[in-house]
Short mmCIF file of C-alpha atoms and ligand atoms in Angstrom, two decimals:
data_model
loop_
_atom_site.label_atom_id
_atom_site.label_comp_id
_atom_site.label_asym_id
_atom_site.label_seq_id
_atom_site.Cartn_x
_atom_site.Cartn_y
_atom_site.Cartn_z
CA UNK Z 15 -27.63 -10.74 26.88
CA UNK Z 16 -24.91 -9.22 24.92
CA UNK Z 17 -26.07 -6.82 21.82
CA UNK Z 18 -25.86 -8.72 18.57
CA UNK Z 19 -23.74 -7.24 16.13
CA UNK Z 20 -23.82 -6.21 12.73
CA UNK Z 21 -23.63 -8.92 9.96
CA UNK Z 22 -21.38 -6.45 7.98
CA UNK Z 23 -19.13 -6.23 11.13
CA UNK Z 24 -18.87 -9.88 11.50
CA UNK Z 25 -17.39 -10.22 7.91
CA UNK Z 26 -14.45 -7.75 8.89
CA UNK Z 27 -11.04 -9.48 10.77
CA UNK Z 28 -8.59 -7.91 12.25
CA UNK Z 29 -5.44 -6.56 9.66
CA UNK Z 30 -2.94 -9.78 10.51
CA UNK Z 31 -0.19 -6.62 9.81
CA UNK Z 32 -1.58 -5.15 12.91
CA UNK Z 33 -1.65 -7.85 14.79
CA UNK Z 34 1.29 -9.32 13.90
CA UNK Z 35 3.09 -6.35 14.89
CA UNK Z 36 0.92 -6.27 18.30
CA UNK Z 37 2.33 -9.62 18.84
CA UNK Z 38 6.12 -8.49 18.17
CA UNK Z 39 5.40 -5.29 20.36
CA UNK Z 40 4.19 -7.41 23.41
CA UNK Z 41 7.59 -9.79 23.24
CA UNK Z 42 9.06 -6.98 23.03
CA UNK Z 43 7.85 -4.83 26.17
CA UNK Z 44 8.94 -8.23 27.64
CA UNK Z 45 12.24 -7.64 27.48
CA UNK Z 46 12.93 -10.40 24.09
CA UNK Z 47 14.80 -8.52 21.25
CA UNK Z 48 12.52 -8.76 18.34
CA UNK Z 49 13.59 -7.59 14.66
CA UNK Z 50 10.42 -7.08 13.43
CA UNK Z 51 9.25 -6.99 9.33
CA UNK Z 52 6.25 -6.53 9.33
CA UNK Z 53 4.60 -3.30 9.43
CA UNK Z 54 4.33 -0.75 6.17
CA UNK Z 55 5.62 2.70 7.93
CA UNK Z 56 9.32 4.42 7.43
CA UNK Z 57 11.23 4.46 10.18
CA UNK Z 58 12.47 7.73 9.38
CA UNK Z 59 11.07 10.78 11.49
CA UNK Z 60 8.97 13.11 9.34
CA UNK Z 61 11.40 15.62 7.68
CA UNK Z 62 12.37 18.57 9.83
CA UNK Z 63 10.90 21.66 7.13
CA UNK Z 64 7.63 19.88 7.49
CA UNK Z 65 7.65 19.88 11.40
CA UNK Z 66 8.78 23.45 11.20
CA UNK Z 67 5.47 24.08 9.37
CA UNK Z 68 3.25 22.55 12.07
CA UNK Z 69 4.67 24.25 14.36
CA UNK Z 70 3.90 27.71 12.77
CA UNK Z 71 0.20 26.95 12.30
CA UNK Z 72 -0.17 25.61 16.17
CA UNK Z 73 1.40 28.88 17.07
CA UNK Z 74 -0.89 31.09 15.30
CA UNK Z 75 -3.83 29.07 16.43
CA UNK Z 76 -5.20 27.54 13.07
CA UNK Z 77 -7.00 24.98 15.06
CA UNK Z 78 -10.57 25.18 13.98
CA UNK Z 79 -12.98 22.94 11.65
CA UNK Z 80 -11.81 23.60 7.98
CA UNK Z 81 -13.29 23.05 5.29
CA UNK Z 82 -14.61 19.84 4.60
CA UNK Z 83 -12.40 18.88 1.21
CA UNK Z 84 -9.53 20.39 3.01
CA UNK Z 85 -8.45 23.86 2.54
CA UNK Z 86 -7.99 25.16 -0.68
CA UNK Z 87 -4.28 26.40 -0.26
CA UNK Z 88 -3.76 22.35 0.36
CA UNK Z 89 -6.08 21.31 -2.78
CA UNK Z 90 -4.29 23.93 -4.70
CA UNK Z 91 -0.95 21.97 -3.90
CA UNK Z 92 -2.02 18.72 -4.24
CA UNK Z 93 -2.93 20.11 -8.11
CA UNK Z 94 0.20 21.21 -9.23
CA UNK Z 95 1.62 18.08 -7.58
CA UNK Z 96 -0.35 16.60 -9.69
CA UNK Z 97 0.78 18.34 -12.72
CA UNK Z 98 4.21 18.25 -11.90
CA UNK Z 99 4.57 14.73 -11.13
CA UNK Z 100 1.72 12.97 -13.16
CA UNK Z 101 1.02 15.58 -15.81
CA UNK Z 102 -2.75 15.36 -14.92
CA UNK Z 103 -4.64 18.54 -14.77
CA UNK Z 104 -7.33 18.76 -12.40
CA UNK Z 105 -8.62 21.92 -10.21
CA UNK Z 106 -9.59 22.19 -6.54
CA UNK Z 107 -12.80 20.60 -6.64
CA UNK Z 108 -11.43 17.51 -8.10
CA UNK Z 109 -9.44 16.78 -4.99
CA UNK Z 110 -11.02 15.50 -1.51
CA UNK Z 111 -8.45 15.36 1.47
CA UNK Z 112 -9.22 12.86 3.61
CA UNK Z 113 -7.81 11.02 7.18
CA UNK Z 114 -5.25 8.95 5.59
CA UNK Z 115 -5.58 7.49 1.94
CA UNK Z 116 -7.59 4.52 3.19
CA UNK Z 117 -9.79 6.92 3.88
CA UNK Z 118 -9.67 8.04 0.66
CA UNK Z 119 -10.67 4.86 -0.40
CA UNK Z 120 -13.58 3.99 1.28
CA UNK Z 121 -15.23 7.09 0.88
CA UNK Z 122 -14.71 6.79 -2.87
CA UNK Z 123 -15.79 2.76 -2.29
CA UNK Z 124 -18.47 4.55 -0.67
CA UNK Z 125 -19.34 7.31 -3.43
CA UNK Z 126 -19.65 4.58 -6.47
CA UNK Z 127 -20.62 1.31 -5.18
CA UNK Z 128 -23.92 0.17 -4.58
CA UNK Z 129 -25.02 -3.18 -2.86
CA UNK Z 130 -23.63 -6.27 -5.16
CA UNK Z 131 -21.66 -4.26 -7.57
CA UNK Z 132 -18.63 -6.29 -7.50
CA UNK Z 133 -14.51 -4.82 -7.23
CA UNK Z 134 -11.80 -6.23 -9.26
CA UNK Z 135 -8.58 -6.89 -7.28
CA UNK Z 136 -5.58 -8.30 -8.66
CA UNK Z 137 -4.43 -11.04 -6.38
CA UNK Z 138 -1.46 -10.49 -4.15
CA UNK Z 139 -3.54 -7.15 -3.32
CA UNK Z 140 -2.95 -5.20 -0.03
CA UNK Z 141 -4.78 -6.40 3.14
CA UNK Z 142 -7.40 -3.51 3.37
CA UNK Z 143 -9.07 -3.84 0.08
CA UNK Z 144 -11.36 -6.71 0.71
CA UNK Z 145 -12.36 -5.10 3.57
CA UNK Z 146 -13.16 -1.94 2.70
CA UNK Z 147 -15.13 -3.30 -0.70
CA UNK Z 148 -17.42 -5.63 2.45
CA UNK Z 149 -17.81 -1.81 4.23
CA UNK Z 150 -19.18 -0.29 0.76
CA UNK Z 151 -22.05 -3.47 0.62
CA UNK Z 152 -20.00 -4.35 -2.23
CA UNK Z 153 -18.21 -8.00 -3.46
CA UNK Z 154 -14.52 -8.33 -4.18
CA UNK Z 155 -13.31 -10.16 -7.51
CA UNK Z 156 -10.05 -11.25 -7.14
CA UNK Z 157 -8.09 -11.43 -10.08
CA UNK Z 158 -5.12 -13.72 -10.09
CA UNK Z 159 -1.47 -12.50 -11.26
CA UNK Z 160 1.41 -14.94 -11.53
CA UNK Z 161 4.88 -14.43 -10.35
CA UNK Z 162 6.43 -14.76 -14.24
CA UNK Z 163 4.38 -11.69 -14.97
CA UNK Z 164 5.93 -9.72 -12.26
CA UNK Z 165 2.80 -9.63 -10.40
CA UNK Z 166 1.41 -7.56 -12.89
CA UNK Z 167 -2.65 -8.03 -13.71
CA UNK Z 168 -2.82 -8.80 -17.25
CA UNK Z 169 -5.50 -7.07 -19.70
CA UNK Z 170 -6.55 -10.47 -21.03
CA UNK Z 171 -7.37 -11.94 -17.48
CA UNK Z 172 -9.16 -8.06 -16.60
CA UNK Z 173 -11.26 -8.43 -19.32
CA UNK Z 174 -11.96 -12.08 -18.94
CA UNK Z 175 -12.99 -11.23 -14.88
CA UNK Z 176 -14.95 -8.40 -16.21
CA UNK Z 177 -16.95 -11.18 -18.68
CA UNK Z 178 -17.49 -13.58 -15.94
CA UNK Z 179 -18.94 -10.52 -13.73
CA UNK Z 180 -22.09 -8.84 -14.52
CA UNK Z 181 -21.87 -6.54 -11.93
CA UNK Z 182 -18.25 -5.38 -12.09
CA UNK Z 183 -18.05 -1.26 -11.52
CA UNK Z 184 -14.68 -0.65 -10.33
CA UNK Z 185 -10.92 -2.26 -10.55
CA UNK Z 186 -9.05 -1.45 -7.55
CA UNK Z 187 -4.80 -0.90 -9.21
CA UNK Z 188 -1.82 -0.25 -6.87
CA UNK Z 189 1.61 0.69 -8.29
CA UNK Z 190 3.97 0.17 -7.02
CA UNK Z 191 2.12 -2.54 -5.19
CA UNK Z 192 2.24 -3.55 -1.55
CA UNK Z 193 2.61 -6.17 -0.96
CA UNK Z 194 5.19 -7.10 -4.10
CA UNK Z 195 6.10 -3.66 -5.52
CA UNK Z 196 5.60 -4.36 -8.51
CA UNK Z 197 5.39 -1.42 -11.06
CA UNK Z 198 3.60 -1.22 -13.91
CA UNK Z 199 4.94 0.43 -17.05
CA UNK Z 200 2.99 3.24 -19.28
CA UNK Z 201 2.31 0.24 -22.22
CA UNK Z 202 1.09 -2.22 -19.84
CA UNK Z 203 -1.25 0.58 -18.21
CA UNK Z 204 -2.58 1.23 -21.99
CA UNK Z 205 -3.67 -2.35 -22.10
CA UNK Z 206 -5.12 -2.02 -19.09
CA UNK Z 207 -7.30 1.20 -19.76
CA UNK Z 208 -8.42 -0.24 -23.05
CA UNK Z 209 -10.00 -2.57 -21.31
CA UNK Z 210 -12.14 -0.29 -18.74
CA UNK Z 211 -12.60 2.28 -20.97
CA UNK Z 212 -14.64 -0.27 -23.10
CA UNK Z 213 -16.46 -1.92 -20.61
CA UNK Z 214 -16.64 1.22 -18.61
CA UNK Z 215 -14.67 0.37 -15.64
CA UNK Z 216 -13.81 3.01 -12.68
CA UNK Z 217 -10.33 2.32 -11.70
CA UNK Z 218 -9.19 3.56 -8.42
CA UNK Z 219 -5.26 4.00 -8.55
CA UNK Z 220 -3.91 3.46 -5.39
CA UNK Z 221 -0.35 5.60 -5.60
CA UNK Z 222 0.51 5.68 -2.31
CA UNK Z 223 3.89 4.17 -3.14
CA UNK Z 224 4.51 6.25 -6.03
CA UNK Z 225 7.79 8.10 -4.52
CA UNK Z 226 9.30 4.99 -3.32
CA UNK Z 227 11.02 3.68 -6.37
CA UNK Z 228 14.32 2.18 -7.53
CA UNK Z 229 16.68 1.21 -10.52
CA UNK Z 230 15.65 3.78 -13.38
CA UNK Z 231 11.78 2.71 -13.37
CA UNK Z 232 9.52 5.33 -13.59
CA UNK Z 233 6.24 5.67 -12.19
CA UNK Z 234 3.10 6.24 -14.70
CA UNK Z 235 -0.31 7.15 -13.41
CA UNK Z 236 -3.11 4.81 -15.27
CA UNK Z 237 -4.87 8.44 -15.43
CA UNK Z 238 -2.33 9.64 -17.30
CA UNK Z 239 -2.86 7.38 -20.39
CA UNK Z 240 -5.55 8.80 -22.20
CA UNK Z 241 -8.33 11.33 -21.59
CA UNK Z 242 -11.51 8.44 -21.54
CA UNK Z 243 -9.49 6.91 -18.90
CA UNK Z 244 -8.87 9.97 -17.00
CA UNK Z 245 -12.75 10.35 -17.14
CA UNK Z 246 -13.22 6.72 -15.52
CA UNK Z 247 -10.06 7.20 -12.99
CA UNK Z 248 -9.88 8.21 -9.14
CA UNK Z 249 -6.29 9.02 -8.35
CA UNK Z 250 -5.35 7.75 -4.10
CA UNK Z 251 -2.24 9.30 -3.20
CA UNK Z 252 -1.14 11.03 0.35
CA UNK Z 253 1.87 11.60 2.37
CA UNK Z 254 2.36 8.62 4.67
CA UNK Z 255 4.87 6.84 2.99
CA UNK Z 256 7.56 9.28 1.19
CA UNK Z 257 6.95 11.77 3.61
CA UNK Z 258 7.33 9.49 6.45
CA UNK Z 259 4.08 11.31 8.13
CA UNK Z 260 1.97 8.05 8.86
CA UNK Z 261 1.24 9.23 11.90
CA UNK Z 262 -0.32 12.66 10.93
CA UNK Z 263 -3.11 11.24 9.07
CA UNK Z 264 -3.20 12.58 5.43
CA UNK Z 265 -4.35 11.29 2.24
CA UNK Z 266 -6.05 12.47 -1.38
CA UNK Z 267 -8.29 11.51 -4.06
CA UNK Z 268 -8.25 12.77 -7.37
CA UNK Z 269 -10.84 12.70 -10.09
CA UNK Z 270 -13.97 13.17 -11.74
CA UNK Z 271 -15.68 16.40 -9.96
CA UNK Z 272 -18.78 14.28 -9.50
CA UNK Z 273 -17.57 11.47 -7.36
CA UNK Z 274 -14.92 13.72 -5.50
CA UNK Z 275 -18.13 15.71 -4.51
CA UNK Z 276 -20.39 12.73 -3.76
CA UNK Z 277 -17.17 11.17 -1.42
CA UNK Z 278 -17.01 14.46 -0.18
CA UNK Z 279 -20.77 13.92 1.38
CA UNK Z 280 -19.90 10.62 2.51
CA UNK Z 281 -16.92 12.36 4.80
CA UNK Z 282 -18.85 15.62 5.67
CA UNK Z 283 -20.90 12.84 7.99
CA UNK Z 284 -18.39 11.00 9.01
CA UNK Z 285 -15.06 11.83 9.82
CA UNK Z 286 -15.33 15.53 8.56
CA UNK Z 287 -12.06 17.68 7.71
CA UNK Z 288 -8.17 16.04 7.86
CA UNK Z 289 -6.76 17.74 11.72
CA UNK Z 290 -5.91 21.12 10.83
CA UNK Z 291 -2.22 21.18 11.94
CA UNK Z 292 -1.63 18.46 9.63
CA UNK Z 293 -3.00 19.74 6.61
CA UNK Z 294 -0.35 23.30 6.73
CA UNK Z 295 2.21 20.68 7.50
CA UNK Z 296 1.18 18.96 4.19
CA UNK Z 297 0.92 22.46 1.94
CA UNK Z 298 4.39 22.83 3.23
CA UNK Z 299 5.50 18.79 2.62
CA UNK Z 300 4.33 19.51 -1.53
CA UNK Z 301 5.20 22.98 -2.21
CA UNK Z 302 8.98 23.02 0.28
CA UNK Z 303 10.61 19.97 -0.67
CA UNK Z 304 13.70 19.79 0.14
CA UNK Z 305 16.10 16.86 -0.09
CA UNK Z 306 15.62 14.25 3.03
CA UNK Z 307 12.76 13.01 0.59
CA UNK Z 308 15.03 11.99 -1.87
CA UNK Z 309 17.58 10.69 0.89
CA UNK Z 310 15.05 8.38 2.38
CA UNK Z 311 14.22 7.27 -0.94
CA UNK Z 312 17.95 6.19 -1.83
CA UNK Z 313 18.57 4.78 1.89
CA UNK Z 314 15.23 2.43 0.88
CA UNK Z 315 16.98 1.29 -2.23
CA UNK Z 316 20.12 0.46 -0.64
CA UNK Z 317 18.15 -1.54 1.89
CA UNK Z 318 16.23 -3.12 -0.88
CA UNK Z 319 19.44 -4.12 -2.72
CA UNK Z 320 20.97 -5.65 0.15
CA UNK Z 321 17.61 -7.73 1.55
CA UNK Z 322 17.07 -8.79 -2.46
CA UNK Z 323 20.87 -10.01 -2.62
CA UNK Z 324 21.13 -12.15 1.11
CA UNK Z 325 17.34 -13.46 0.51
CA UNK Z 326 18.13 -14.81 -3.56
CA UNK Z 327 21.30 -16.46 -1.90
CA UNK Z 328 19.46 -18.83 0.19
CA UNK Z 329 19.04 -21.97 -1.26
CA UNK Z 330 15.07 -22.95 -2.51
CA UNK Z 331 13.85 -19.97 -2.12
CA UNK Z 332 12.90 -17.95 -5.45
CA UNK Z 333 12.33 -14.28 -4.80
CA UNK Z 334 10.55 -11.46 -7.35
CA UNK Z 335 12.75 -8.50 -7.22
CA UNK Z 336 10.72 -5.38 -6.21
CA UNK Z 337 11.19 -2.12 -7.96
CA UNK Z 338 9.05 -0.01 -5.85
CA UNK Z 339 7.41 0.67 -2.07
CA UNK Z 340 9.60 -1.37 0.91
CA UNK Z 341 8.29 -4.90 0.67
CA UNK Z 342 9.81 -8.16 -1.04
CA UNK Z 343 8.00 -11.11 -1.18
CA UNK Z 344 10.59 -14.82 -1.09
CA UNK Z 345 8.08 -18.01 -2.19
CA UNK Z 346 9.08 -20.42 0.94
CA UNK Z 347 6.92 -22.72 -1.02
CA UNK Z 348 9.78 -25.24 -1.03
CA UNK Z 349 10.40 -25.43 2.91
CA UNK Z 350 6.30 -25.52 3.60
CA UNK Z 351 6.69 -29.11 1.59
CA UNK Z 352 10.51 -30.17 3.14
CA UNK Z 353 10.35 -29.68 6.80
CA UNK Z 354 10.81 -31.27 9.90
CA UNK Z 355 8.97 -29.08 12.19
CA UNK Z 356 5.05 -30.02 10.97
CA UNK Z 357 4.86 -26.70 9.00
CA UNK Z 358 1.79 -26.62 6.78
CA UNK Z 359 1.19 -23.14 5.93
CA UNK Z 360 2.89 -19.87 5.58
CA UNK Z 361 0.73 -18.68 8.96
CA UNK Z 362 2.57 -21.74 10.83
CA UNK Z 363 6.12 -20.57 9.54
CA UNK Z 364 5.71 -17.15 10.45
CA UNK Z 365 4.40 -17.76 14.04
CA UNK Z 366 7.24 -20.47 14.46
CA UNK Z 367 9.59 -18.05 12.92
CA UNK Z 368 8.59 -15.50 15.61
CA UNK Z 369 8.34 -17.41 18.39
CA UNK Z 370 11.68 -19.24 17.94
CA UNK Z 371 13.92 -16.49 16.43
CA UNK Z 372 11.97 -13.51 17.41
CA UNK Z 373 11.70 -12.46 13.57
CA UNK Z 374 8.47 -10.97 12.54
CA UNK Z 375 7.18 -11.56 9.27
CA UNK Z 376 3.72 -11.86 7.33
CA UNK Z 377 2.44 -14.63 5.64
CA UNK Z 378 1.75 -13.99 2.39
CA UNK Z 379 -2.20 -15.74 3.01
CA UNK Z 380 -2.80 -12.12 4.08
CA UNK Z 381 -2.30 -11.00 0.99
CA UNK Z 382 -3.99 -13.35 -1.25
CA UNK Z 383 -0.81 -15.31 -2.37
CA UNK Z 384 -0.11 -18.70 -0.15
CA UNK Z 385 3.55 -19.80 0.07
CA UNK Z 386 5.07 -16.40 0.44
CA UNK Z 387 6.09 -14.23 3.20
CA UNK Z 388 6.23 -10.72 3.30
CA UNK Z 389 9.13 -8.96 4.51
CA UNK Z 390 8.89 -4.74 5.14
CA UNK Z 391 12.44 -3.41 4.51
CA UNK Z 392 11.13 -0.05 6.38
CA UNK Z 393 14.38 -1.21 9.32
CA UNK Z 394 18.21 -0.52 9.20
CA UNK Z 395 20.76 -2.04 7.19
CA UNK Z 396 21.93 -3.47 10.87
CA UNK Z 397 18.47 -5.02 12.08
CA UNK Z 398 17.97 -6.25 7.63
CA UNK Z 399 21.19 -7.90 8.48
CA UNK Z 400 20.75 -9.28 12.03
CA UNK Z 401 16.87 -10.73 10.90
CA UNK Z 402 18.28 -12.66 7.54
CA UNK Z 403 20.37 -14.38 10.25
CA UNK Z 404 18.16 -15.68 11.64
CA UNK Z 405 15.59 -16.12 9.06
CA UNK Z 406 18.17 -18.28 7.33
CA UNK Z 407 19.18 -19.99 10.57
CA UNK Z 408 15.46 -21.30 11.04
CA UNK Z 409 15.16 -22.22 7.50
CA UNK Z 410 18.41 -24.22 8.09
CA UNK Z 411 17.29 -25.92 11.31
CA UNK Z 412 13.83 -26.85 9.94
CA UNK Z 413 14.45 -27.91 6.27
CA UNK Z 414 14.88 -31.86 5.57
C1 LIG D 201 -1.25 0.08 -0.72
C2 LIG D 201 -1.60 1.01 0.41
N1 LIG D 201 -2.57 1.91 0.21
C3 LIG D 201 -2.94 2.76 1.19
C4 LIG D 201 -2.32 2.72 2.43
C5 LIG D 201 -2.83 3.65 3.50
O1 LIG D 201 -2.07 4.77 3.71
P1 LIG D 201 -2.52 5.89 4.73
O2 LIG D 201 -1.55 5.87 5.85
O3 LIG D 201 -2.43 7.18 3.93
O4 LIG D 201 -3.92 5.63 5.16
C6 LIG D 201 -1.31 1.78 2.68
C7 LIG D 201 -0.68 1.69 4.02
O5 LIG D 201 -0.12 0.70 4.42
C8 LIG D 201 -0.94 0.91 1.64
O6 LIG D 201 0.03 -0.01 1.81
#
C-alpha cells in the first residue's frame, strides 16, 4: 500500500507558472515554435562583473559551509544597500541570507506564525504566498483590491480585514507587485502603516521588484515610513530579478534582530547557508555595480511601453498600466462572455490560446483575480511583437 501523505502536503498544488511553462517547454522540445509569457525570470544573462566575481572565489577555493546568516562581508553589503537605497539603517545581525527570497519568506512565515494565526494578502497576490502561509500552519486572508485603485490594498479595507480577523499577525505587501506591478507611493504606505502599527501588524515587504521600475515613480520601502513601523517590518529583497541571477539562488530579509535570529534557526536546520560561490558573486553584484543593471532596466521599460501600447489597442480589452516588475495584466473579461469557442474561464483561454497559437500565458485565477491573464514581458521586443499577433489573431477568430 502506498505511504499516506501529509495533510499539509495535500493542501499544496503545483505553481500553474511552473507548469505552464513545463507545458510550453515540452511543445517546444517538439519541434512547435512557442512564444512563451509566462515565467517571472530576465532573459538577460547575469552581468559579466558579477560572473567575474564567481569565478575568483571558485579559484581560490571558498567552497566550504559559511556561516549560517551568510557571511558578514555579504550582510555588511546588503546594509549599506539598504541605506543607500531605502535609507533604513540596520546592522549585520538584522539581515538573514537565505536560498532565494522565497526562502526568505517562509523562514520568516516560519519565525512568527503559529498554528491559526491568519496572513493578510491583498488579492491579485503572487502565486507562492498562499502556499507558503499553508507550510507555516498558518491561514491566508485575502484582501480584495480593485482595478480603479491601481491594485493598490486600501487602509480602510486592511483595517476592516484586520476587524473581521481575530487572529491576524502578519500582512504580506509586494511593491511593485507581481503579478500587476503596481507601486505604491510613500502617502499610501503611511496609511497603510497606521493601520498595523495600531493593531500591531508584522508586515513582510516583499521588494523583490524594487529595481525594476519605470516612468519617474519611485520606489518607497513601507519600513521606511516611520520608526514603529520599522519595528513591526521584515524587509524581502534579493538579486534574482535586477540582477538577472535567478538561477544562483540568493535572497535577504531585513528586520527586527529577534525574528531575523529566530528565521535564522529555522534555516540552520533546514537548508543551512546560501552556496558559497554565489554569495561573493552577490558582495560583488551590491558593492560593483556597474551599468548593465540600469540597461536591463531601460530595455524592460521599452518592452513594457510597447506590450502596454499593442495590448490597450485591441478592442474590449481594458488593461492597468504597470509601473514596475515585467508583468501586465489585460481583463479578457469581455471575450470569456462573447465567444464562439465554449470559453468559460481564463484557464480555458489560456490552454486554447496555447494549444492553437502556441502563446503561453497565465490565467489570472492563479493569482487571485478571474478574467485576467498575465503576460511576463521578460522576452524581446521581436518575440512581444510576434506573440500580440497572435494573441490578437485568436481573440479575433474566437470573439462573436
Ligand atoms: C513577488 C515575488 N517574490 C519573490 C520571488 C522569489 O524570488 P527568488 O528567486 O529570490 O526566490 C518572486 C519570483 O518570481 C516573486 O515574483
Amino acid at each position: 500500500m502506498a505511504i499516506k501523505l501529509s495533510n499539509r502536503s495535500k493542501l499544496i498544488k503545483p505553481s500553474p507558472t511552473l507548469s505552464l511553462s513545463a507545458k510550453a517547454g515540452q511543445m517546444k522540445e517538439a519541434g512547435i515554435d512557442v512564444i512563451s509569457f509566462s515565467l517571472g525570470e530576465p532573459d538577460f544573462n547575469t552581468p559579466e562583473y558579477i560572473k567575474a566575481s564567481a569565478q575568483k572565489a571558485l579559484s581560490a577555493n571558498f567552497t566550504r559551509y559559511t556561516a549560517n546568516a551568510g557571511i558578514l562581508e555579504l550582510r555588511k553589503a546588503i546594509c549599506a544597500k539598504l541605506l543607500r537605497d531605502n535609507g533604513l539603517e540596520y546592522t549585520p545581525k538584522d539581515i538573514l541570507v537565505s536560498p532565494g527570497a522565497k526562502a526568505s519568506i517562509l523562514n520568516v512565515l516560519t519565525a512568527v506564525c503559529d498554528t491559526d494565526d491568519q496572513v493578510l494578502i491583498p488579492s491579485p497576490y503572487w502565486v507562492s504566498y498562499p502556499y507558503q502561509v499553508l507550510l507555516a500552519d498558518s491561514v491566508p486572508v485575502y484582501i480584495e483590491t480593485r482595478e480603479a485603485d491601481s491594485y493598490k490594498l486600501q487602509a480602510a479595507d486592511l483595517e476592516e480585514a484586520i476587524l473581521e480577523s481575530p487572529c491576524a499577525k502578519v500582512l504580506i505587501l509586494n511593491s511593485p507587485s507581481n503579478p500587476t506591478g503596481t507601486v505604491y507611493t510613500r502617502e499610501e504606505l503611511s496609511a497603510i502603516a497606521e493601520v498595523c502599527v495600531k493593531h500591531d501588524i508584522l508586515v513582510i515587504s516583499d521588494e523583490i521588484y524594487e529595481r525594476l521600475i519605470y516612468d519617474d515613480v519611485k520606489h518607497v520601502s513601507i519600513a521606511s515610513v516611520s520608526e514603529e513601523m520599522k519595528e513591526r517590518t521584515v524587509v524581502i529583497n534579493g538579486v534574482s530579478k535586477a540582477y538577472a541571477m535567478t538561477g544562483w539562488r540568493l535572497g535577504y530579509a531585513a528586520g527586527p534582530t529577534h525574528i531575523i535570529q529566530a528565521a535564522g534557526r529555522v534555516q540552520e536546520h533546514t537548508t543551512s547557508c546560501v552556496n558559497s560561490i554565489t554569495q561573493k558573486a552577490c558582495v560583488s553584484a551590491l558593492n560593483d555595480e556597474d551599468d548593465s543593471i540600469e540597461n536591463m532596466r531601460k530595455e524592460f521599460w521599452q518592452r513594457r511601453d510597447y506590450l502596454y501600447d499593442r495590448l490597450q489597442k485591441i478592442p474590449h480589452l481594458s488593461c492597468f498600466k504597470p509601473q514596475g516588475a515585467f508583468y501586465i495584466m489585460p481583463n479578457i473579461q469581455w471575450y470569456i462572455e462573447n465567444n464562439n469557442a465554449g470559453i468559460k474561464s481564463s484557464d480555458q483561454f489560456c490552454e486554447m490560446l496555447l494549444d492553437k497559437h502556441h502563446v503561453a500565458v497565465v490565467a489570472g485565477s492563479a493569482f487571485g483575480l478571474k478574467g485576467t491573464v498575465r503576460f511576463s514581458y521578460a522576452n524581446s521586443l521581436e518575440k512581444i511583437n510576434e506573440g500580440v499577433n497572435r494573441f490578437e489573431a485568436f481573440l479575433k477568430e474566437i470573439s462573436r
